[in-house]
Coordinates of C-alpha atoms (C1' of nucleotides) in Angstrom, one line a residue:
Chain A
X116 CA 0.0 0.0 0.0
X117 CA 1.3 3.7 -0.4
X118 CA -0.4 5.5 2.2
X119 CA 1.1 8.1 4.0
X120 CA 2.8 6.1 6.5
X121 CA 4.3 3.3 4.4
X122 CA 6.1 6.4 2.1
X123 CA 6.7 7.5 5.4
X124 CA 8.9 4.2 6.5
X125 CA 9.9 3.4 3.2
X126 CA 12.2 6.9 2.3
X127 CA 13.7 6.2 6.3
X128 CA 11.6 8.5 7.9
X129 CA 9.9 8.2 11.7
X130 CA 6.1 8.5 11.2
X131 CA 5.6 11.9 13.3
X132 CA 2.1 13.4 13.1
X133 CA 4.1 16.7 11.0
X134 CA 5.5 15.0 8.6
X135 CA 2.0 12.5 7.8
X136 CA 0.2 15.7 7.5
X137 CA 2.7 17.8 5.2
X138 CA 2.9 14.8 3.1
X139 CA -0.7 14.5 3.1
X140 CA -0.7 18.0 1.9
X141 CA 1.1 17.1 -1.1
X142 CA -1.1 14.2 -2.1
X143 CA -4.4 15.9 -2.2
X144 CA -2.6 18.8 -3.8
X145 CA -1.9 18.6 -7.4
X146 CA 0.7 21.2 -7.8
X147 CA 4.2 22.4 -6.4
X148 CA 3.6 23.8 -2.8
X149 CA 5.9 26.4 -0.9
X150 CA 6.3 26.3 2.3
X151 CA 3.5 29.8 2.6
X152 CA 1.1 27.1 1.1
X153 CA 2.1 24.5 3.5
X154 CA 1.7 26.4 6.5
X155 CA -1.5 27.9 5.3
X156 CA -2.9 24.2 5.2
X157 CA -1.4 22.9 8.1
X158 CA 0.2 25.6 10.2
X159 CA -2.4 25.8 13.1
X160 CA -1.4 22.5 14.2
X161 CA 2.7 23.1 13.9
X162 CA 5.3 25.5 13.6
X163 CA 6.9 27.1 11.0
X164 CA 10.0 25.7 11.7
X165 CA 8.7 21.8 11.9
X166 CA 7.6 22.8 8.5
X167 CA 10.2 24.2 7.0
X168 CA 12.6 21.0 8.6
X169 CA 10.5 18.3 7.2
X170 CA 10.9 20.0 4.2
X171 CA 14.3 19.8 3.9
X172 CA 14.0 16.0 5.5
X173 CA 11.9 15.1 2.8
X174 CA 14.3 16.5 0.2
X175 CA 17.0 14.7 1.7
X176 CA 15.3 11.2 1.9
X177 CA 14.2 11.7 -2.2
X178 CA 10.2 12.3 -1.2
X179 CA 10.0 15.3 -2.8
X180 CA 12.0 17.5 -5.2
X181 CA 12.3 21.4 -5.9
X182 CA 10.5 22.5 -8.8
X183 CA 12.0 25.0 -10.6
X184 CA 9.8 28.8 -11.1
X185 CA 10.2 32.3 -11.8
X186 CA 9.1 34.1 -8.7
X187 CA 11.5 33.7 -6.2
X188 CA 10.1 31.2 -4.4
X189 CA 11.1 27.6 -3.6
X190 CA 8.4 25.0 -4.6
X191 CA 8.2 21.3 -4.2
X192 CA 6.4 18.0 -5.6
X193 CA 6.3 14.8 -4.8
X194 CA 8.8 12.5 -6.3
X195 CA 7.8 9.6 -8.8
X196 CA 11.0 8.0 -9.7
X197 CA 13.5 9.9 -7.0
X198 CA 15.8 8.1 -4.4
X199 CA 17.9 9.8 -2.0
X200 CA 21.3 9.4 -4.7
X201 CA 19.6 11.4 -7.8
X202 CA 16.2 13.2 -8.1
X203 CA 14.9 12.0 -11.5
X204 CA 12.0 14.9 -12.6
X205 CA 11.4 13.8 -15.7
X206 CA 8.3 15.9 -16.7
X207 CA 7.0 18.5 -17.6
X208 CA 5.6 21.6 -15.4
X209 CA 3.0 23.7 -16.2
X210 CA 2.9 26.7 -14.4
X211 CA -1.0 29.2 -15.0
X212 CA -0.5 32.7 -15.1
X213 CA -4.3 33.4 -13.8
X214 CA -4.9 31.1 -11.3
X215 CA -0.8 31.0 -10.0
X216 CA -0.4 27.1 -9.4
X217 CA 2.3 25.0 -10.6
X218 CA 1.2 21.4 -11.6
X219 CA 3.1 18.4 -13.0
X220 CA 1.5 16.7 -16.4
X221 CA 3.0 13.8 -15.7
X222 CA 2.1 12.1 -19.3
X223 CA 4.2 14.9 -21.3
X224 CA 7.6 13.1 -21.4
X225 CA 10.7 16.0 -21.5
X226 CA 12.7 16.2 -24.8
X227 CA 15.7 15.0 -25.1
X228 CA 18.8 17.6 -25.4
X229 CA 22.1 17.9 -26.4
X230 CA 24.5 19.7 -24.7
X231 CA 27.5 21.6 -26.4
X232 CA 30.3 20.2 -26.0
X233 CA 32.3 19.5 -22.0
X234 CA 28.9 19.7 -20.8
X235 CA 27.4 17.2 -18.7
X236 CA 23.6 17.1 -17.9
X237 CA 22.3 15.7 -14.4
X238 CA 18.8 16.8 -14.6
X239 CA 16.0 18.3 -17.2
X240 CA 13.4 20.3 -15.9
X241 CA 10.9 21.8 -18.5
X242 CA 8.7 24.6 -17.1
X243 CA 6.1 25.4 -19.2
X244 CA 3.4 28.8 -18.9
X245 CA 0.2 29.8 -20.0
X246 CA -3.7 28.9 -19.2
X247 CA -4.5 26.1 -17.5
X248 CA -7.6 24.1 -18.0
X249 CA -9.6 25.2 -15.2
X250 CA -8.8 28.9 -15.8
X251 CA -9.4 28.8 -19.8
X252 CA -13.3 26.7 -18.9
Chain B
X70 CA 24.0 51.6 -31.4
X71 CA 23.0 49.8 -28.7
X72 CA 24.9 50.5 -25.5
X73 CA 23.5 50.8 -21.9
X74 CA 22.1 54.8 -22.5
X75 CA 20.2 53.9 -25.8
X76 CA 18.6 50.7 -24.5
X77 CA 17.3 52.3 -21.5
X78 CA 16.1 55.0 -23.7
X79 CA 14.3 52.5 -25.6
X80 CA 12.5 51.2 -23.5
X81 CA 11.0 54.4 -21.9
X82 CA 13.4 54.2 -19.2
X83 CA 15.4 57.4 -17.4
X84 CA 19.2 57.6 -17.5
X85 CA 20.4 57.4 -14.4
X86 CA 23.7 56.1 -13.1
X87 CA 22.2 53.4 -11.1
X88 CA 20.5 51.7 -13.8
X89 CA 23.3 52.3 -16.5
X90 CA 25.7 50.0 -13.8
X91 CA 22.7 47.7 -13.4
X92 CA 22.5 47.1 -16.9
X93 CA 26.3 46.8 -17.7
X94 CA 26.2 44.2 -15.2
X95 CA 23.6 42.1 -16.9
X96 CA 25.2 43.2 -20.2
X97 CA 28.7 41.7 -18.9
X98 CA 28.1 38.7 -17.0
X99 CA 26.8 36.1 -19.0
X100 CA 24.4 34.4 -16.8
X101 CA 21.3 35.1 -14.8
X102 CA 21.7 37.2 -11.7
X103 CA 20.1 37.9 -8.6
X104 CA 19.6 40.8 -6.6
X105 CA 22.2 39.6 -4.1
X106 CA 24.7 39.5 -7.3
X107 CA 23.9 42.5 -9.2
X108 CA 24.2 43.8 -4.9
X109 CA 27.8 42.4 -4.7
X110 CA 29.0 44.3 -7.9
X111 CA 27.2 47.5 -7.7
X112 CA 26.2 47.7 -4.1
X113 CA 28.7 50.2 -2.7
X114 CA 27.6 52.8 -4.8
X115 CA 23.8 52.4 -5.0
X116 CA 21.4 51.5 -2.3
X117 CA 19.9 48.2 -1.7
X118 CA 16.2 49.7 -2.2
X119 CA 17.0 51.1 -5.5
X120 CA 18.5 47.8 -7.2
X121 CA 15.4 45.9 -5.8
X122 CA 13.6 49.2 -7.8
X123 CA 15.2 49.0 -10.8
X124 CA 15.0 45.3 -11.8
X125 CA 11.2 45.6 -10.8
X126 CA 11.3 48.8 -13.2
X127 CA 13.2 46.4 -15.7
X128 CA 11.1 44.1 -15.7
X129 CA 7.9 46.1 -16.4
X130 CA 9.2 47.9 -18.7
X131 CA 10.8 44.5 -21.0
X132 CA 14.6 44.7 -20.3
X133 CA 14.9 41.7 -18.4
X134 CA 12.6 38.5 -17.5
X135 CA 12.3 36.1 -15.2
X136 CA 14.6 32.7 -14.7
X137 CA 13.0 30.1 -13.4
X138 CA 15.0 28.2 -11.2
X139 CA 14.9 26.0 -7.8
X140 CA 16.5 27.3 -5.3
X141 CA 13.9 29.9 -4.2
X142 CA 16.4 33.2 -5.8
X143 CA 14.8 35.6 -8.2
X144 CA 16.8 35.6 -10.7
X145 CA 16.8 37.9 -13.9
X146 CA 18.3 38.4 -17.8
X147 CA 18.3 40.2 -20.0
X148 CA 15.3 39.7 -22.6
X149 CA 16.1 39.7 -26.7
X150 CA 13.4 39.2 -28.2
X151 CA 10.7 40.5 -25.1
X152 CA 8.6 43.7 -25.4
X153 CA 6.8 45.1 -22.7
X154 CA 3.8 43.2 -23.6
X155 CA 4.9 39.8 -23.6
X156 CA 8.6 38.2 -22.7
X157 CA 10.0 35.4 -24.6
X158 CA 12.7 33.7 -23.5
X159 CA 13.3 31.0 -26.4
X160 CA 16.3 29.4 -25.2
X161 CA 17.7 26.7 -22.7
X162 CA 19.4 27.8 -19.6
X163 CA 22.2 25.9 -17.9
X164 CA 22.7 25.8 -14.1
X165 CA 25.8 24.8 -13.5
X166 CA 25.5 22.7 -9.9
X167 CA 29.4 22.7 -8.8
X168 CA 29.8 26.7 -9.6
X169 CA 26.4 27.6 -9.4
X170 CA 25.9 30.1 -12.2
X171 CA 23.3 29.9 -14.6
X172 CA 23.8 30.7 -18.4
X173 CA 21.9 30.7 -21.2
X174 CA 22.7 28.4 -24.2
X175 CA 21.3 30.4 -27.2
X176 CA 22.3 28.3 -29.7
X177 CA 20.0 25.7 -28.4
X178 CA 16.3 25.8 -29.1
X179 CA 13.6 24.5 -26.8
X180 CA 11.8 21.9 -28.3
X181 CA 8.2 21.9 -29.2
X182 CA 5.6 21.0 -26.6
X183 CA 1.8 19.9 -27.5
X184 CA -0.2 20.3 -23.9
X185 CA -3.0 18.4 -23.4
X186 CA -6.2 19.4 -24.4
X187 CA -7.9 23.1 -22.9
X188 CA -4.2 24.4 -21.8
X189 CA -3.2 27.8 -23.7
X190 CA 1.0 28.2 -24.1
X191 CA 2.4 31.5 -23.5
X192 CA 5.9 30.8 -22.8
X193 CA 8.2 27.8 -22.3
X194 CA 11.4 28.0 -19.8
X195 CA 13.8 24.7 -20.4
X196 CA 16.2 24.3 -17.6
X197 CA 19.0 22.2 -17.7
X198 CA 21.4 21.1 -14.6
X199 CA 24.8 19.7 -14.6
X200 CA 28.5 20.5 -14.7
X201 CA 29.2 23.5 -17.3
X202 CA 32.1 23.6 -19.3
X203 CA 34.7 25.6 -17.1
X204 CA 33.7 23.1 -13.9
X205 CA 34.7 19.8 -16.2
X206 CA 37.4 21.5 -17.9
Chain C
dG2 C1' 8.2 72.9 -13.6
dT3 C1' 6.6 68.4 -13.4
dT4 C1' 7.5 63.9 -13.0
dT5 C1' 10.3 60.1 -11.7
dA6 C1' 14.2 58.0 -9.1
dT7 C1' 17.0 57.8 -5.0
dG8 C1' 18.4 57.1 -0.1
dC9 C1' 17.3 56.4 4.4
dA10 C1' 14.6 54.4 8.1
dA11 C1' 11.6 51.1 9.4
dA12 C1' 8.4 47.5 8.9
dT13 C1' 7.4 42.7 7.0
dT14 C1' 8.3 38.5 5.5
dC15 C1' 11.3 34.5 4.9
dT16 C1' 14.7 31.2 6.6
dT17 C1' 18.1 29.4 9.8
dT18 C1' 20.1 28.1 14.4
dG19 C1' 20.5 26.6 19.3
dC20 C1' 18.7 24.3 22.9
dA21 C1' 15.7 21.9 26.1
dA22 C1' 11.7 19.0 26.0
dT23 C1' 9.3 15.4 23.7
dA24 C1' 8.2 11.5 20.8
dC25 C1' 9.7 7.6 18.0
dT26 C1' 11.7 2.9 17.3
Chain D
dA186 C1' 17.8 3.5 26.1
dG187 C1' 19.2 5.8 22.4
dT188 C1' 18.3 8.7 18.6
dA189 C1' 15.7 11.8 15.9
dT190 C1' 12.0 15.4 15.9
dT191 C1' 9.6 19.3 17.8
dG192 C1' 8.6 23.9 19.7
dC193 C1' 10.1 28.1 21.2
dA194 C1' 13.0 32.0 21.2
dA195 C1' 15.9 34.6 18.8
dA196 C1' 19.0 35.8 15.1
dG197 C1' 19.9 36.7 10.4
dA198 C1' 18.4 37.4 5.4
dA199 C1' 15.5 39.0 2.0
dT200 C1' 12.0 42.1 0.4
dT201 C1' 8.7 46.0 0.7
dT202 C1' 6.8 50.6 2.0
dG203 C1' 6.6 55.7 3.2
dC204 C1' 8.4 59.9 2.8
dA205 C1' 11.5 63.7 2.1
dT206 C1' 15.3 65.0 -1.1
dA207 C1' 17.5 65.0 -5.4
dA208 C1' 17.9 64.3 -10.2
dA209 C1' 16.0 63.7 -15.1
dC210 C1' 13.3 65.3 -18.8

DNA sequence: GTTTATGCAAATTCTTTGCAATACT
DNA sequence: AGTATTGCAAAGAATTTGCATAAAC
């Protein structure tokens, strides 16, 4: 099963009421989250600092991975293929310019590129902006 | 001619000695910079507030856009083909993870994307990570 | 002369750190 | 029991705002 708990135990991390309820967070969510939209979902319960910790916990263990925007803040989703060597992010991100959220589309695979030459590539990410489907109904 | 007076000129923009060294800085380093990098080369002469002020001003008025990236910085560069009513930014950028600076590979186009059904495209951002040139040389 | 940009001070917001208390395995 | 996580306080960055002065057009 790949509840909350069993990700929990599986990436080496103690099952803590915080951490079950940021990583909840990030299921129901469909989009990258900051920490701001973390705490606003969660942040009567625990403190900024819990939050911004199992952040950086999840980041470490391969749970999550930073998504790359343009507006200065730092934004995460949840890992498909990630383990705590190499964060493998391997789609495209589609960020709306109306209603602000950052979303994965998962079935879009990124192109491949090559790099000039003495280049070396570790990671792809493809952000993509425009109108999403909810905002262009 | 296009130096640092005419461009700002250009683009409706006053001549003043802060944002002629802002510029030059963007129009010598080749990479994206932050605030806390343009800060670092120009800060002794200019206050914090007005750099924060003029790469907003830059921005609105299609000098520079936006780089996405992941590590929560605002980053800016200069724009080449952007006018003040819409910034494109055709090209891939390269983020460098063992010197951390983040260039832009204009010989490289960003490959065509076809997004799923009721999402509108305004602007694609390709991000790249890996070891740049200088790092593996 | 009118409009816009700058510098300074101060307020906000964001993020990190140390440490004692608590919870997990 | 032993180790990792949490909360609180506090420090340190990053960013924004108001207002009077100065500079650009």
């Amino acid at each position: 099963m790949t509840n909350t708990v069993s990700l929990l135990k599986e990436h080496n991390l103690r099952n803590t009421e915080a951490r079950v309820a940021v990583l909840n967070t990030f299921m129901v969510q469909p989009h990258a989250l900051s920490h701001g939209d973390i705490e606003r979902e969660v942040g009567e319960q625990f403190d900024r600092v819990t939050i911004y910790r199992t952040l950086t916990s999840f980041m470490e263990k391969g749970l999550l991975h930073k998504v790359p925007v343009d507006d200065g803040s730092t934004r995460y989703a949840l890992c498909d293929h990630c383990d705590h060597h190499q964060h493998e992010d391997n789609h495209i991100h589609f960020k709306c310019t109306v209603c602000g959220t950052t979303q994965c589309l998962d079935e879009l695979p990124i192109p491949q590129v090559k790099l000039p030459q003495g280049f070396t590539l570790t990671e792809t990410n493809f952000l993509v902006q425009g109108v999403c489907k909810g905002c262009n109904g």
